[in-house]
Amino acid sequence: MEKIVIAGGSGLIGTGLANHLRKAGHEVWILSRRPSDQDRFFLNWDPESRSIDSLAIAGTTVLINLCGAELAAKRWTKSRIKELYDSRVETTRFLFESFKNSSEIKHYVSASGAVAYGFEHPEKVYKEEDSFGNDIISDITRKWERAADQFSKICSVSKVRIAVVLSESGGALQKLANPIKKGFGAVLSSGEQAIPWIYSEDLYRVFELIIAHKLEGAYHASAGNTSNKELTKLIAKTLNKRLLPAVPKFVVRILFGKMAMMLLDGNKVSNEKIRSEGFSFLHGNLNSTIQRIFG
Ligand SMILES: NC(=O)c1ccc[n+]([C@@H]2O[C@H](COP(=O)([O-])OP(=O)(O)OC[C@H]3O[C@@H](n4cnc5c(N)ncnc54)[C@H](OP(=O)(O)O)[C@@H]3O)[C@@H](O)[C@H]2O)c1
């Protein structure tokens, strides 16, 4: 049993992951900037003013970092882009400053992104050893992982390059489904843009395996690759809804500004590396996963 602290654990992934790891027998604490009157295993910090509850450090053997301002929540103004970087890179740096003298920490596990390889080769299935792309998201990911690597001075380091998480509780899938439910869903542009995906429960199992076997380095957490067109049509079919004609690229760009790249571009990734460590996906079929969520 480990004492696990999940920084940024109050969100979509953290809430489910904390429950999953508690069921597996670990003592799990959430580290958040906000108080909670519901969860007694809640600790506070404020990375901006550089304060942290000392209980988050004492006795902690595994530190998971899921912090990050939501990429698709607001238009990408200059200050928002800074927030996207700082909420990942600066929080990681502050965590390292806080833990660097700990003799108990054994493992640092950082969230990272699977869509970070650039969009020049849409048919290529990227592996973990491939280099990152040159767009904003790839650059954020590169700097986020570089900051995470500081922890290698004191413990093992893993970086979980997470695909788009399919969940009943929120996230990108529900955002995609909302307009479809209301009758104005549509494929975006050609719809060919790749979307690596993973069902939430499988993602928690990836984290569990990485912690149990102290797997170091980067791992894709992705069950497979779909496309905007395939996913949109599948959701519409499952919900028994019709789609409007595809939205042209220039309209998406006008509506979403710089953030449009998240909707118009994507890359495929391989899950061979995590499978070679013995991981098998419980939910590897997109059709039945969408049925499970919406059916
Ligand atoms: N969900 C996905 O499909 C997906 C895919 C790839 C990668 N990821 C990455 O995985 C991580 C977790 O994702 P999620 O879906 O669980 O996100 P989420 O629901 O938005 O939760 C992220 C957490 O980050 C914390 N946070 C936000 N801004 C912060 C800041 N400025 N400083 C410190 N903490 C901040 C928040 O915690 P408090 O407000 O409680 O402090 C929040 O609970 C994120 O880094 C995300 O980029 C997610």
CSV table of C-alpha atoms and ligand atoms in Angstrom, one decimal:
chain,number,residue,atom,x,y,z
A,1,MET,CA,0.0,0.0,0.0
A,2,GLU,CA,1.3,3.4,-1.0
A,3,LYS,CA,0.5,6.9,0.3
A,4,ILE,CA,-0.5,8.5,-3.0
A,5,VAL,CA,-1.1,12.3,-3.4
A,6,ILE,CA,-2.8,13.4,-6.6
A,7,ALA,CA,-2.2,17.1,-7.4
A,8,GLY,CA,-5.0,18.3,-9.6
A,9,GLY,CA,-7.0,15.3,-8.5
A,10,SER,CA,-10.3,17.1,-8.1
A,11,GLY,CA,-11.1,16.9,-11.8
A,12,LEU,CA,-12.5,14.4,-14.3
A,13,ILE,CA,-9.5,11.9,-14.2
A,14,GLY,CA,-8.5,12.5,-10.6
A,15,THR,CA,-11.9,11.8,-9.1
A,16,GLY,CA,-12.2,8.4,-10.8
A,17,LEU,CA,-8.5,7.6,-10.4
A,18,ALA,CA,-8.6,8.3,-6.6
A,19,ASN,CA,-11.6,5.9,-6.2
A,20,HIS,CA,-9.9,3.3,-8.3
A,21,LEU,CA,-6.6,3.4,-6.4
A,22,ARG,CA,-8.5,3.4,-3.0
A,23,LYS,CA,-10.3,0.3,-4.0
A,24,ALA,CA,-6.9,-1.2,-4.9
A,25,GLY,CA,-5.9,-0.6,-1.2
A,26,HIS,CA,-3.9,2.6,-1.4
A,27,GLU,CA,-4.2,5.7,0.8
A,28,VAL,CA,-5.0,8.4,-1.6
A,29,TRP,CA,-5.1,12.2,-1.0
A,30,ILE,CA,-6.3,14.9,-3.4
A,31,LEU,CA,-4.2,18.1,-3.5
A,32,SER,CA,-6.4,21.0,-4.6
A,33,ARG,CA,-6.4,24.8,-4.6
A,34,ARG,CA,-10.0,24.6,-3.3
A,35,PRO,CA,-11.3,23.3,0.0
A,36,SER,CA,-13.7,20.3,0.1
A,37,ASP,CA,-16.3,19.5,2.7
A,38,GLN,CA,-17.1,16.2,1.1
A,39,ASP,CA,-13.8,14.4,0.9
A,40,ARG,CA,-11.8,14.1,4.1
A,41,PHE,CA,-8.7,13.0,2.2
A,42,PHE,CA,-8.3,16.5,0.7
A,43,LEU,CA,-5.3,18.7,1.1
A,44,ASN,CA,-4.7,22.3,0.0
A,45,TRP,CA,-2.0,24.1,-1.8
A,46,ASP,CA,-1.6,27.3,-3.8
A,47,PRO,CA,1.1,26.9,-6.5
A,48,GLU,CA,0.9,30.6,-7.3
A,49,SER,CA,1.7,31.8,-3.8
A,50,ARG,CA,4.0,28.7,-3.4
A,51,SER,CA,2.3,27.3,-0.3
A,52,ILE,CA,1.5,23.6,0.3
A,53,ASP,CA,0.1,21.6,3.2
A,54,SER,CA,3.1,19.7,4.7
A,55,LEU,CA,0.8,16.6,5.1
A,56,ALA,CA,1.0,16.4,1.3
A,57,ILE,CA,4.7,15.7,1.5
A,58,ALA,CA,5.2,13.7,4.7
A,59,GLY,CA,5.1,10.0,4.1
A,60,THR,CA,4.1,10.3,0.4
A,61,THR,CA,5.6,7.6,-1.6
A,62,VAL,CA,3.8,8.2,-5.0
A,63,LEU,CA,3.0,11.7,-6.3
A,64,ILE,CA,0.7,11.9,-9.3
A,65,ASN,CA,0.3,15.3,-11.1
A,66,LEU,CA,-2.8,15.9,-13.1
A,67,CYS,CA,-2.8,19.7,-12.9
A,68,GLY,CA,-3.6,21.6,-16.0
A,69,ALA,CA,-6.1,24.3,-17.0
A,70,GLU,CA,-8.6,22.8,-19.4
A,71,LEU,CA,-7.3,23.2,-23.0
A,72,ALA,CA,-10.7,23.6,-24.6
A,73,ALA,CA,-12.5,25.7,-21.9
A,74,LYS,CA,-11.8,29.2,-23.2
A,75,ARG,CA,-10.5,31.0,-26.3
A,76,TRP,CA,-6.7,31.0,-26.6
A,77,THR,CA,-5.8,34.6,-25.8
A,78,LYS,CA,-2.2,35.4,-24.9
A,79,SER,CA,-3.0,35.3,-21.2
A,80,ARG,CA,-5.0,32.0,-21.6
A,81,ILE,CA,-2.1,30.4,-23.4
A,82,LYS,CA,0.2,31.5,-20.5
A,83,GLU,CA,-2.2,29.9,-18.1
A,84,LEU,CA,-2.2,26.6,-20.1
A,85,TYR,CA,1.6,26.5,-19.8
A,86,ASP,CA,1.9,27.7,-16.2
A,87,SER,CA,-0.8,25.4,-14.8
A,88,ARG,CA,1.3,22.5,-16.0
A,89,VAL,CA,5.0,23.6,-16.1
A,90,GLU,CA,5.0,25.9,-13.1
A,91,THR,CA,2.9,23.6,-10.9
A,92,THR,CA,5.4,20.8,-11.7
A,93,ARG,CA,8.4,23.0,-10.8
A,94,PHE,CA,6.7,24.0,-7.5
A,95,LEU,CA,6.0,20.3,-6.7
A,96,PHE,CA,9.6,19.5,-7.3
A,97,GLU,CA,10.8,22.3,-5.1
A,98,SER,CA,8.4,21.0,-2.4
A,99,PHE,CA,9.5,17.4,-2.6
A,100,LYS,CA,13.2,17.7,-3.5
A,101,ASN,CA,14.3,16.9,0.1
A,102,SER,CA,11.8,14.1,0.6
A,103,SER,CA,13.5,10.7,1.4
A,104,GLU,CA,10.2,8.9,1.1
A,105,ILE,CA,9.0,9.7,-2.4
A,106,LYS,CA,9.7,6.7,-4.7
A,107,HIS,CA,7.7,7.5,-7.9
A,108,TYR,CA,6.5,10.7,-9.7
A,109,VAL,CA,3.7,10.1,-12.3
A,110,SER,CA,2.8,13.0,-14.5
A,111,ALA,CA,-0.1,13.4,-16.8
A,112,SER,CA,0.9,14.3,-20.4
A,113,GLY,CA,-0.8,14.4,-23.8
A,114,ALA,CA,-1.0,11.9,-26.6
A,115,VAL,CA,-1.7,14.6,-29.3
A,116,ALA,CA,1.7,16.1,-29.2
A,117,TYR,CA,3.5,14.9,-32.4
A,118,GLY,CA,2.4,17.5,-34.9
A,119,PHE,CA,0.0,17.2,-37.8
A,120,GLU,CA,2.3,16.8,-40.8
A,121,HIS,CA,1.8,13.0,-41.2
A,122,PRO,CA,-1.8,12.2,-40.4
A,123,GLU,CA,-1.4,8.5,-41.4
A,124,LYS,CA,1.6,7.9,-39.2
A,125,VAL,CA,1.0,6.0,-35.9
A,126,TYR,CA,3.4,7.6,-33.5
A,127,LYS,CA,5.4,5.8,-30.8
A,128,GLU,CA,6.7,7.2,-27.6
A,129,GLU,CA,10.2,7.6,-28.9
A,130,ASP,CA,9.1,9.9,-31.7
A,131,SER,CA,9.8,13.6,-31.3
A,132,PHE,CA,7.2,16.1,-30.4
A,133,GLY,CA,5.6,18.5,-33.0
A,134,ASN,CA,6.0,22.3,-33.2
A,135,ASP,CA,2.5,23.5,-32.5
A,136,ILE,CA,1.4,25.0,-29.2
A,137,ILE,CA,0.0,21.8,-27.6
A,138,SER,CA,3.1,19.9,-28.6
A,139,ASP,CA,5.3,22.6,-27.1
A,140,ILE,CA,3.3,22.7,-23.8
A,141,THR,CA,3.7,18.9,-23.6
A,142,ARG,CA,7.4,19.0,-24.3
A,143,LYS,CA,8.0,21.6,-21.5
A,144,TRP,CA,5.6,19.8,-19.2
A,145,GLU,CA,7.5,16.5,-19.5
A,146,ARG,CA,10.8,18.3,-19.2
A,147,ALA,CA,9.7,19.8,-15.9
A,148,ALA,CA,8.5,16.3,-14.8
A,149,ASP,CA,12.0,14.9,-15.6
A,150,GLN,CA,13.5,17.0,-12.8
A,151,PHE,CA,12.0,14.4,-10.4
A,152,SER,CA,14.5,11.8,-11.8
A,153,LYS,CA,17.0,13.4,-9.4
A,154,ILE,CA,15.0,12.0,-6.5
A,155,CYS,CA,12.8,9.1,-7.7
A,156,SER,CA,11.4,7.2,-10.7
A,157,VAL,CA,9.5,9.2,-13.2
A,158,SER,CA,6.6,8.2,-15.5
A,159,LYS,CA,4.8,10.3,-18.1
A,160,VAL,CA,1.3,9.0,-19.1
A,161,ARG,CA,0.5,10.5,-22.5
A,162,ILE,CA,-3.2,10.4,-22.2
A,163,ALA,CA,-5.6,10.1,-25.2
A,164,VAL,CA,-9.0,11.7,-25.3
A,165,VAL,CA,-10.8,10.3,-22.2
A,166,LEU,CA,-14.2,8.8,-22.9
A,167,SER,CA,-16.3,9.1,-19.8
A,168,GLU,CA,-19.9,9.2,-18.5
A,169,SER,CA,-18.9,12.0,-16.2
A,170,GLY,CA,-17.7,14.8,-18.5
A,171,GLY,CA,-14.8,15.8,-20.7
A,172,ALA,CA,-14.4,16.0,-24.4
A,173,LEU,CA,-16.9,13.2,-25.3
A,174,GLN,CA,-19.7,14.9,-23.5
A,175,LYS,CA,-18.8,18.2,-25.1
A,176,LEU,CA,-19.0,16.6,-28.5
A,177,ALA,CA,-22.3,14.9,-27.6
A,178,ASN,CA,-24.1,18.0,-26.3
A,179,PRO,CA,-24.8,19.6,-29.7
A,180,ILE,CA,-25.7,16.2,-31.2
A,181,LYS,CA,-28.3,15.7,-28.4
A,182,LYS,CA,-29.7,19.1,-29.2
A,183,GLY,CA,-30.0,18.3,-32.9
A,184,PHE,CA,-27.2,20.6,-34.2
A,185,GLY,CA,-24.3,18.2,-34.2
A,186,ALA,CA,-22.0,18.0,-37.2
A,187,VAL,CA,-18.7,16.6,-38.4
A,188,LEU,CA,-16.0,19.2,-38.4
A,189,SER,CA,-14.3,20.0,-41.7
A,190,SER,CA,-13.3,16.7,-43.5
A,191,GLY,CA,-13.7,14.8,-40.3
A,192,GLU,CA,-10.5,12.9,-41.1
A,193,GLN,CA,-8.6,14.4,-38.2
A,194,ALA,CA,-7.4,11.6,-35.9
A,195,ILE,CA,-8.6,11.2,-32.3
A,196,PRO,CA,-6.7,8.7,-30.0
A,197,TRP,CA,-9.1,7.6,-27.3
A,198,ILE,CA,-9.4,5.6,-24.0
A,199,TYR,CA,-12.2,4.7,-21.7
A,200,SER,CA,-11.8,6.2,-18.2
A,201,GLU,CA,-11.7,2.8,-16.4
A,202,ASP,CA,-8.8,1.6,-18.7
A,203,LEU,CA,-7.0,4.9,-18.0
A,204,TYR,CA,-7.1,4.3,-14.3
A,205,ARG,CA,-5.9,0.7,-14.8
A,206,VAL,CA,-2.9,2.1,-16.8
A,207,PHE,CA,-2.0,4.3,-13.9
A,208,GLU,CA,-2.4,1.4,-11.5
A,209,LEU,CA,-0.1,-0.8,-13.6
A,210,ILE,CA,2.5,1.9,-14.0
A,211,ILE,CA,2.6,2.5,-10.2
A,212,ALA,CA,2.5,-1.3,-9.3
A,213,HIS,CA,5.5,-2.1,-11.7
A,214,LYS,CA,7.2,1.3,-11.3
A,215,LEU,CA,7.3,1.7,-15.1
A,216,GLU,CA,9.6,4.6,-16.0
A,217,GLY,CA,9.5,6.9,-19.0
A,218,ALA,CA,6.6,7.8,-21.4
A,219,TYR,CA,3.6,5.5,-22.1
A,220,HIS,CA,0.7,6.2,-24.4
A,221,ALA,CA,-2.6,5.5,-22.6
A,222,SER,CA,-4.7,5.0,-25.7
A,223,ALA,CA,-7.1,2.1,-26.7
A,224,GLY,CA,-7.1,3.1,-30.3
A,225,ASN,CA,-7.4,5.8,-32.9
A,226,THR,CA,-10.7,7.1,-34.3
A,227,SER,CA,-11.5,10.2,-36.4
A,228,ASN,CA,-13.8,13.2,-35.8
A,229,LYS,CA,-16.1,11.8,-38.5
A,230,GLU,CA,-16.3,8.2,-37.1
A,231,LEU,CA,-16.8,9.4,-33.5
A,232,THR,CA,-19.4,12.0,-34.3
A,233,LYS,CA,-21.4,9.6,-36.5
A,234,LEU,CA,-21.2,6.8,-33.8
A,235,ILE,CA,-22.5,9.1,-31.1
A,236,ALA,CA,-25.3,10.3,-33.3
A,237,LYS,CA,-26.3,6.8,-34.3
A,238,THR,CA,-26.2,5.7,-30.6
A,239,LEU,CA,-28.4,8.6,-29.6
A,240,ASN,CA,-30.6,8.2,-32.6
A,241,LYS,CA,-30.0,11.7,-33.8
A,242,ARG,CA,-29.4,13.3,-37.2
A,243,LEU,CA,-26.4,15.4,-38.0
A,244,LEU,CA,-26.2,18.7,-39.9
A,245,PRO,CA,-23.9,19.1,-42.9
A,246,ALA,CA,-20.2,19.2,-42.0
A,247,VAL,CA,-18.9,22.6,-40.7
A,248,PRO,CA,-16.3,24.0,-43.0
A,249,LYS,CA,-12.8,24.5,-41.7
A,250,PHE,CA,-12.9,28.3,-42.0
A,251,VAL,CA,-16.0,28.5,-39.9
A,252,VAL,CA,-14.4,26.4,-37.1
A,253,ARG,CA,-11.4,28.8,-37.3
A,254,ILE,CA,-13.7,31.9,-37.0
A,255,LEU,CA,-15.6,30.4,-34.1
A,256,PHE,CA,-12.7,29.0,-32.1
A,257,GLY,CA,-9.7,31.1,-33.0
A,258,LYS,CA,-6.3,29.5,-32.2
A,259,MET,CA,-8.1,26.8,-30.3
A,260,ALA,CA,-9.5,25.5,-33.6
A,261,MET,CA,-6.4,23.3,-34.0
A,262,MET,CA,-7.7,21.1,-31.3
A,263,LEU,CA,-10.8,20.4,-33.4
A,264,LEU,CA,-9.2,20.4,-36.8
A,265,ASP,CA,-6.0,18.5,-36.3
A,266,GLY,CA,-4.9,15.3,-34.6
A,267,ASN,CA,-2.4,12.5,-34.6
A,268,LYS,CA,-2.6,8.7,-34.2
A,269,VAL,CA,-0.6,6.9,-31.5
A,270,SER,CA,0.5,3.3,-30.8
A,271,ASN,CA,-0.4,1.5,-27.6
A,272,GLU,CA,2.2,-1.2,-28.2
A,273,LYS,CA,4.5,-0.1,-25.4
A,274,ILE,CA,2.0,-0.4,-22.5
A,275,ARG,CA,0.6,-3.6,-24.0
A,276,SER,CA,4.1,-5.1,-24.0
A,277,GLU,CA,4.2,-4.5,-20.2
A,278,GLY,CA,1.2,-6.8,-19.9
A,279,PHE,CA,-1.6,-4.3,-20.1
A,280,SER,CA,-4.8,-5.5,-21.8
A,281,PHE,CA,-7.7,-3.1,-22.5
A,282,LEU,CA,-11.1,-4.0,-21.1
A,283,HIS,CA,-12.7,-1.5,-23.5
A,284,GLY,CA,-10.8,-1.7,-26.8
A,285,ASN,CA,-13.8,-1.5,-29.0
A,286,LEU,CA,-15.1,2.0,-29.7
A,287,ASN,CA,-18.5,1.0,-30.8
A,288,SER,CA,-19.3,-0.9,-27.6
A,289,THR,CA,-17.6,1.8,-25.4
A,290,ILE,CA,-19.9,4.5,-26.9
A,291,GLN,CA,-22.9,2.1,-26.4
A,292,ARG,CA,-21.8,1.6,-22.8
A,293,ILE,CA,-21.6,5.4,-22.2
A,294,PHE,CA,-24.8,6.5,-24.1
A,295,GLY,CA,-26.7,3.3,-24.7
B,1,LIG,N1,-9.4,14.5,-20.0
B,1,LIG,C1,-8.7,14.2,-21.1
B,1,LIG,O1,-9.3,13.8,-22.2
B,1,LIG,C2,-7.2,14.4,-21.1
B,1,LIG,C3,-6.5,14.0,-22.2
B,1,LIG,C4,-5.1,14.2,-22.3
B,1,LIG,C5,-4.5,14.8,-21.2
B,1,LIG,N2,-5.2,15.2,-20.1
B,1,LIG,C6,-4.5,15.9,-19.0
B,1,LIG,O2,-4.7,15.2,-17.8
B,1,LIG,C7,-4.8,16.1,-16.7
B,1,LIG,C8,-6.1,15.9,-16.0
B,1,LIG,O3,-7.2,16.0,-16.9
B,1,LIG,P1,-8.7,16.2,-16.4
B,1,LIG,O4,-9.6,15.8,-17.6
B,1,LIG,O5,-8.9,15.5,-15.1
B,1,LIG,O6,-8.8,17.7,-16.2
B,1,LIG,P2,-9.7,18.6,-15.2
B,1,LIG,O7,-11.0,17.9,-14.9
B,1,LIG,O8,-9.8,19.9,-15.9
B,1,LIG,O9,-8.9,18.7,-13.9
B,1,LIG,C9,-7.6,19.3,-13.9
B,1,LIG,C10,-7.2,19.7,-12.5
B,1,LIG,O10,-6.1,20.6,-12.6
B,1,LIG,C11,-6.2,21.6,-11.6
B,1,LIG,N3,-5.8,22.9,-12.1
B,1,LIG,C12,-6.4,23.6,-13.1
B,1,LIG,N4,-5.7,24.8,-13.3
B,1,LIG,C13,-4.7,24.8,-12.4
B,1,LIG,C14,-3.7,25.7,-12.0
B,1,LIG,N5,-3.6,26.9,-12.6
B,1,LIG,N6,-2.9,25.4,-11.0
B,1,LIG,C15,-3.0,24.2,-10.4
B,1,LIG,N7,-3.9,23.3,-10.6
B,1,LIG,C16,-4.8,23.6,-11.6
B,1,LIG,C17,-7.6,21.6,-11.0
B,1,LIG,O11,-7.5,21.3,-9.7
B,1,LIG,P3,-8.1,22.3,-8.5
B,1,LIG,O12,-8.9,23.3,-9.2
B,1,LIG,O13,-8.8,21.4,-7.6
B,1,LIG,O14,-6.8,22.9,-7.9
B,1,LIG,C18,-8.3,20.5,-11.8
B,1,LIG,O15,-9.1,19.7,-11.0
B,1,LIG,C19,-4.8,17.6,-17.3
B,1,LIG,O16,-3.5,18.0,-17.2
B,1,LIG,C20,-5.1,17.3,-18.8
B,1,LIG,O17,-4.5,18.3,-19.7
B,1,LIG,C21,-6.6,15.0,-20.1
